[in-house]
PDB file of C-alpha atoms in Angstrom:
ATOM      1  CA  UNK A   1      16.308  64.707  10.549  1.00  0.00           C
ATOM      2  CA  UNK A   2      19.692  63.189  11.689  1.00  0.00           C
ATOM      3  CA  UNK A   3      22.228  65.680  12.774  1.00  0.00           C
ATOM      4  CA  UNK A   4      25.818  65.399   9.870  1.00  0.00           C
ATOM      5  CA  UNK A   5      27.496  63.337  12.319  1.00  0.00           C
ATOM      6  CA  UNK A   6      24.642  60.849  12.658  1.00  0.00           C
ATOM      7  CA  UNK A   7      24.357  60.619   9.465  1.00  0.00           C
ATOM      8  CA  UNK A   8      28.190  60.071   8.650  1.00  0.00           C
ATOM      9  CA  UNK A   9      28.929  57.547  11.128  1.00  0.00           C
ATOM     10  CA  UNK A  10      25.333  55.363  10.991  1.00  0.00           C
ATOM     11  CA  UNK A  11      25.968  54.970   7.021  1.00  0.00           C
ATOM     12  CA  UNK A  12      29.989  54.532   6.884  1.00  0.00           C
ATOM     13  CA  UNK A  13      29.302  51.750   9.302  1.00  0.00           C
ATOM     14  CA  UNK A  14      26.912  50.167   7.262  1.00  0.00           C
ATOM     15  CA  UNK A  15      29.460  50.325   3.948  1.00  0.00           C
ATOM     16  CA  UNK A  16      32.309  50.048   5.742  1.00  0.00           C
ATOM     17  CA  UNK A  17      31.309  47.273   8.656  1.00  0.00           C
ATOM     18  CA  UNK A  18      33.508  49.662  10.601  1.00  0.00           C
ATOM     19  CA  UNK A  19      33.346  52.872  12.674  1.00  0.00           C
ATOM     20  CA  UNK A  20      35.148  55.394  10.714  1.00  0.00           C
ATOM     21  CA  UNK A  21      38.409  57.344  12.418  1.00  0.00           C
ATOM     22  CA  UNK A  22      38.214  61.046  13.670  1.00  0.00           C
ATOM     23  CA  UNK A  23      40.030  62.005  10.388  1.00  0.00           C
ATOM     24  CA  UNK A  24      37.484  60.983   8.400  1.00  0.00           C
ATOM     25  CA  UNK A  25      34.051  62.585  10.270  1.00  0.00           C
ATOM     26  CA  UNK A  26      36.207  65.818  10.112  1.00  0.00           C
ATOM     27  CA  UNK A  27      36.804  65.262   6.423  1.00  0.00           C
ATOM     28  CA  UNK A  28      33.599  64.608   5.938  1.00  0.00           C
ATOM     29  CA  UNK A  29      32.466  67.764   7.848  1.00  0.00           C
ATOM     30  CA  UNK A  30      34.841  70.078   6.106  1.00  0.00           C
ATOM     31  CA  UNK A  31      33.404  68.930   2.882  1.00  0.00           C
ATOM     32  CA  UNK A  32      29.585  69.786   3.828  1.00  0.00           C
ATOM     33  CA  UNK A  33      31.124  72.890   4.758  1.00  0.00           C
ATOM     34  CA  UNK A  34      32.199  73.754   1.166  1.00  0.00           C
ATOM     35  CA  UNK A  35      36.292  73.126   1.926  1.00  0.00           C
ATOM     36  CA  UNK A  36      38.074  70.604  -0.639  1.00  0.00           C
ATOM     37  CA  UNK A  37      41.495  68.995  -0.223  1.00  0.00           C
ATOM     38  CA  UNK A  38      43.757  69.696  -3.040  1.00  0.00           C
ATOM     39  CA  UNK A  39      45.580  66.826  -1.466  1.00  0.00           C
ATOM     40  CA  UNK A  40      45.794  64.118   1.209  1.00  0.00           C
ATOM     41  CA  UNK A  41      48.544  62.820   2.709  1.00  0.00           C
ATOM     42  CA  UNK A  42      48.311  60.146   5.465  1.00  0.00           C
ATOM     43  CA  UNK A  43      50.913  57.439   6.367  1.00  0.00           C
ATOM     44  CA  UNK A  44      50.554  54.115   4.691  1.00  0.00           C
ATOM     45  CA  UNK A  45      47.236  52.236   6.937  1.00  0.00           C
ATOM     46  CA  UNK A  46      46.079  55.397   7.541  1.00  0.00           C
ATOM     47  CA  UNK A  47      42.782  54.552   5.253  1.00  0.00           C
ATOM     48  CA  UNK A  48      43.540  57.012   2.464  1.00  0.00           C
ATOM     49  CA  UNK A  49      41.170  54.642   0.329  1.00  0.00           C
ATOM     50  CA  UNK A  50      38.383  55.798   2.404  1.00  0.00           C
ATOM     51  CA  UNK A  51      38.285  59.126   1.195  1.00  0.00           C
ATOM     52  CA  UNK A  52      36.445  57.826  -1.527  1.00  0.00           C
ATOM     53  CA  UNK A  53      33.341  56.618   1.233  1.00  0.00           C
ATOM     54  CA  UNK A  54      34.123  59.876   2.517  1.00  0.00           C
ATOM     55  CA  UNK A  55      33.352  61.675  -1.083  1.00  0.00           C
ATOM     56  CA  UNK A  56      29.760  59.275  -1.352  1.00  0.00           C
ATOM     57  CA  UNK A  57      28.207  59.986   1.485  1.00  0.00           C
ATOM     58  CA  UNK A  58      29.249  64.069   1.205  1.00  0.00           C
ATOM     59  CA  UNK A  59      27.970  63.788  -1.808  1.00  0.00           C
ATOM     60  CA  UNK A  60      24.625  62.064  -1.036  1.00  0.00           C
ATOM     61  CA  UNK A  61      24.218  64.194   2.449  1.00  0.00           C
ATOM     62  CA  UNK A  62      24.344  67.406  -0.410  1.00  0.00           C
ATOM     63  CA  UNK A  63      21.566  65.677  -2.528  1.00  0.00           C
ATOM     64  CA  UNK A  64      19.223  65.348   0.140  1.00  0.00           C
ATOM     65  CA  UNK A  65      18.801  69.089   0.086  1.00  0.00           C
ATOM     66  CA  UNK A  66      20.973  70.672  -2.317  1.00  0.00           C
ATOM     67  CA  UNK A  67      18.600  74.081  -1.799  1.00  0.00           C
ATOM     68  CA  UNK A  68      20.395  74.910   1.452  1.00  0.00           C
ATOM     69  CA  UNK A  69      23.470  73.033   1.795  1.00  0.00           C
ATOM     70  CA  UNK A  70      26.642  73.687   0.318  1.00  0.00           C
ATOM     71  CA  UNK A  71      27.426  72.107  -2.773  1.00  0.00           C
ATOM     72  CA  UNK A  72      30.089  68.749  -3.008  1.00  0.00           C
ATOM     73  CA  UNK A  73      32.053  68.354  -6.850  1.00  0.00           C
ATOM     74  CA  UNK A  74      30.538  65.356  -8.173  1.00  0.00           C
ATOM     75  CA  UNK A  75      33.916  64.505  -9.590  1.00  0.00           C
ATOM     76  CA  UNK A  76      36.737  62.897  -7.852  1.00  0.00           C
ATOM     77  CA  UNK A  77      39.978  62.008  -9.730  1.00  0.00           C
ATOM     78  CA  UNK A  78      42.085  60.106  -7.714  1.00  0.00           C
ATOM     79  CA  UNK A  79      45.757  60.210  -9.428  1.00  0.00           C
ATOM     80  CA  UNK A  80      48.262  57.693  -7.579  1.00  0.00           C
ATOM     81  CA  UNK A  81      51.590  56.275  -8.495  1.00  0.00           C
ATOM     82  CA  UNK A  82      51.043  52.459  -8.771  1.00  0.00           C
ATOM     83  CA  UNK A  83      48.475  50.717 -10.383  1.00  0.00           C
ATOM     84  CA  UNK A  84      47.842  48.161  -7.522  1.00  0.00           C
ATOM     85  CA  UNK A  85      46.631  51.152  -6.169  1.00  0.00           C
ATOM     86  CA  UNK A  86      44.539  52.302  -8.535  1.00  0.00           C
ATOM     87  CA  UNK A  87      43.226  48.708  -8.585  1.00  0.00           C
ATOM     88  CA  UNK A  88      42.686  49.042  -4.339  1.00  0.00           C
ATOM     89  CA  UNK A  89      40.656  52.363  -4.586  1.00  0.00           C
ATOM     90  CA  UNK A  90      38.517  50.494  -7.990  1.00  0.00           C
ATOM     91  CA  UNK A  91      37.799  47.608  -5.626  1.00  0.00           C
ATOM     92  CA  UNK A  92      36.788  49.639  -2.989  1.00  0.00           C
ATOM     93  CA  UNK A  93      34.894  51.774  -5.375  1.00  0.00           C
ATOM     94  CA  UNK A  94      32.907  48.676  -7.052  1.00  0.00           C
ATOM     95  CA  UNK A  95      31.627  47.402  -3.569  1.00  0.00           C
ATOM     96  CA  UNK A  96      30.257  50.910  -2.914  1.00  0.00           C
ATOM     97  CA  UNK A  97      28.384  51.084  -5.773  1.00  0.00           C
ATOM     98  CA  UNK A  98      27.130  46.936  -5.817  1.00  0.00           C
ATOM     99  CA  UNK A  99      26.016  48.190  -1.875  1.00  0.00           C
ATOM    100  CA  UNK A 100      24.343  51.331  -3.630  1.00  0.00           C
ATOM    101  CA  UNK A 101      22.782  49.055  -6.437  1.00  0.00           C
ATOM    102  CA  UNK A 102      18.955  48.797  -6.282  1.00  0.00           C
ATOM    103  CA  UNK A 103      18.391  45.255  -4.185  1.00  0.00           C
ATOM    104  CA  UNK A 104      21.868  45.336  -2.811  1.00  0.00           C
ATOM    105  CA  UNK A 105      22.585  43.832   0.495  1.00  0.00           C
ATOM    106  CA  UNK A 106      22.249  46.659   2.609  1.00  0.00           C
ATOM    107  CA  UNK A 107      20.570  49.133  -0.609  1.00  0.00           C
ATOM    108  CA  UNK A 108      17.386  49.159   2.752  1.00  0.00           C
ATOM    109  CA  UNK A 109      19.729  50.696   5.487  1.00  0.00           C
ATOM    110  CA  UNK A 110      21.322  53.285   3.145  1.00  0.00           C
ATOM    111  CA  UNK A 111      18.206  54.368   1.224  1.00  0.00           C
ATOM    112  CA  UNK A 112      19.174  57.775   2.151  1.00  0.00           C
ATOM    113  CA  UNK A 113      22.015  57.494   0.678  1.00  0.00           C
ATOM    114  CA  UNK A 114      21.132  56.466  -2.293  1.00  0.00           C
ATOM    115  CA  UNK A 115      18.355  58.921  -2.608  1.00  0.00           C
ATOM    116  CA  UNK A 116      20.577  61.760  -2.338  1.00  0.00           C
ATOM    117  CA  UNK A 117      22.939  60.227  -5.199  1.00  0.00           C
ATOM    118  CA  UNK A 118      19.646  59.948  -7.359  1.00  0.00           C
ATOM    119  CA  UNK A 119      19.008  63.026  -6.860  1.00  0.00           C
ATOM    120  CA  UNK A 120      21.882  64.683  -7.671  1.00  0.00           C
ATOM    121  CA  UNK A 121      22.088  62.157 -10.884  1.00  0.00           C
ATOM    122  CA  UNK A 122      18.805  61.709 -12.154  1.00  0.00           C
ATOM    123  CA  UNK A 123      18.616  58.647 -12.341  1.00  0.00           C
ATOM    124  CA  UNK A 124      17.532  55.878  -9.866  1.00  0.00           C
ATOM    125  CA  UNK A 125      19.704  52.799 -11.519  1.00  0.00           C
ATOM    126  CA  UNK A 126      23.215  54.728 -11.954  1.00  0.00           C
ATOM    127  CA  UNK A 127      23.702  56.994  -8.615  1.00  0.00           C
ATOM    128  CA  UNK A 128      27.816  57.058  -8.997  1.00  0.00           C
ATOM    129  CA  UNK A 129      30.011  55.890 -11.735  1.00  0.00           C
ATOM    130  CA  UNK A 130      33.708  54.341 -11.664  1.00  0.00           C
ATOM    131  CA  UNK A 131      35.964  54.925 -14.420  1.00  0.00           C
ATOM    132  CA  UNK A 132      39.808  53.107 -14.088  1.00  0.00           C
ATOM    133  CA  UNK A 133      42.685  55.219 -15.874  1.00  0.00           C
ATOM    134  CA  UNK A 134      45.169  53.076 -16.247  1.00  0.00           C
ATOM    135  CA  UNK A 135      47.527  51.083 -18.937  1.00  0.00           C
ATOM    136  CA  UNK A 136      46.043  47.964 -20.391  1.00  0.00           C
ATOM    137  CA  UNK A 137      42.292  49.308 -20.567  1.00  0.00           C
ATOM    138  CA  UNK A 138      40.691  51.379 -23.217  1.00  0.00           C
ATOM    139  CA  UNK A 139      38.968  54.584 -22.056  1.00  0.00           C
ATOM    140  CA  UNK A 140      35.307  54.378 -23.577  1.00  0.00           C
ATOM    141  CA  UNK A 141      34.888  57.806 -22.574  1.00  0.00           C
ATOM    142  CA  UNK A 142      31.451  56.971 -21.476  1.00  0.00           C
ATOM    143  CA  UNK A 143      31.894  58.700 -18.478  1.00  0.00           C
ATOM    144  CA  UNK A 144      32.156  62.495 -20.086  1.00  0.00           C
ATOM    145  CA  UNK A 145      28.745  62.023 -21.654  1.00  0.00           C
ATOM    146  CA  UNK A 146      26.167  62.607 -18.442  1.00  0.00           C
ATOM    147  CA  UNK A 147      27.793  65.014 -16.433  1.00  0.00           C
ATOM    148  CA  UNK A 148      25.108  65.032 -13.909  1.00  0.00           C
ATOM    149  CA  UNK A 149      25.999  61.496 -12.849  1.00  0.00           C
ATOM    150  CA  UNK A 150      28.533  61.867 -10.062  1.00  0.00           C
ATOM    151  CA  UNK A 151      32.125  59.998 -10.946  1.00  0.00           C
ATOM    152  CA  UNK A 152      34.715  58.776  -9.004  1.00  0.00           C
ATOM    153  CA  UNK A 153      37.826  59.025 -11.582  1.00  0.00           C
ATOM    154  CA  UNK A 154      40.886  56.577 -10.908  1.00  0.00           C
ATOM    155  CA  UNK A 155      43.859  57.121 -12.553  1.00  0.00           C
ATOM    156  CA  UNK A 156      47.660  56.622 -12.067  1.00  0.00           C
ATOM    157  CA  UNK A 157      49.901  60.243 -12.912  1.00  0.00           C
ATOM    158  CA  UNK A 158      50.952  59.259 -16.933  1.00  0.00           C
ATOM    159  CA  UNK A 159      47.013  58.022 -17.744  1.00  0.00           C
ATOM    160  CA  UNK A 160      45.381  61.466 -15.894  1.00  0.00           C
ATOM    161  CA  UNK A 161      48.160  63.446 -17.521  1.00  0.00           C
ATOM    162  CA  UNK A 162      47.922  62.262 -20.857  1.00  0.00           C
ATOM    163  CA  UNK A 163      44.032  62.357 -20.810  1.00  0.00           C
ATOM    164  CA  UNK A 164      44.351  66.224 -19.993  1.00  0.00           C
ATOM    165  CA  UNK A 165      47.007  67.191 -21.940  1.00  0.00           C
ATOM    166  CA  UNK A 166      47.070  65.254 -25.133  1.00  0.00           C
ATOM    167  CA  UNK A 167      43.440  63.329 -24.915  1.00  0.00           C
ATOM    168  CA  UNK A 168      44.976  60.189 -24.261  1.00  0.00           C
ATOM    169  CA  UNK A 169      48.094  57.461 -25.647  1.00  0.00           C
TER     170      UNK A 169
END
């Protein structure tokens, strides 16, 4: 078995096509540790976006043996101020999960990945869902109905706020 920081760095590469920055393997080792950020603030270029990578592969090191490692939320709502970057983060988002897809480019050399998301989903096809909070798209509300499923939730501050205090405008 591949130590945390094996497995962090081998599969972030692999998604990424980068090596990932100190910030993030301690990020990602505070989360398998049970801590979660209420917030993050990094300078602009400081790969913020990542976080979401970051989230994935916590998550999916967690599913591999949920009996004795500490539990990761399998919700992450990401509330920003601008809807290009709301837009960045979905991007981002949907090449994680085509990458994760069954018969995806590199769906051999992050099998364990993806295992752990099944696991932690039930179900092989969907390992992670995307939802996109923002003005000019209709909330299907899909994404409430399997709570299992692990979700990454995108929003900017007036769609998140209106979904939690008045279900929505």
């Amino acid at each position: 078995m591949r130590s945390r920081e094996q497995f962090f760095e081998s599969n972030y590469v692999v998604l990424r096509g980068q090596p990932p920055m100190r910030w993030m393997e301690r990020l990602f080792l505070r989360l398998t540790d049970g801590w979660y950020p209420r917030l993050v603030d990094l300078p602009t270029g400081a790969g913020k976006t990542d976080v979401a990578v970051i989230w994935v592969l916590a998550l999916a090191w967690y599913g591999l043996d949920p009996g004795t490692r500490k539990p990761v939320p399998r919700r992450l709502v990401w509330v920003v101020n601008r809807r290009v970057l709301v837009q960045q983060v979905f991007r981002l988002a949907d090449r994680l999960q085509e990458k994760l897809s069954v018969g995806g480019a590199d769906s051999g050399s992050l099998g364990d990945v993806r295992e752990g998301l099944a696991r932690l989903s039930g179900d092989g096809t969907e390992v992670f869902g995307i939802v996109q909070l923002r003005g000019q798209l209709i909330d299907d509300r899909e994404w409430s109905v399997a709570p299992s499923v692990p979700q990454l939730i995108i929003g900017t501050v007036d769609q998140i706020g209106s979904r939690l205090l008045f279900q929505g405008y």
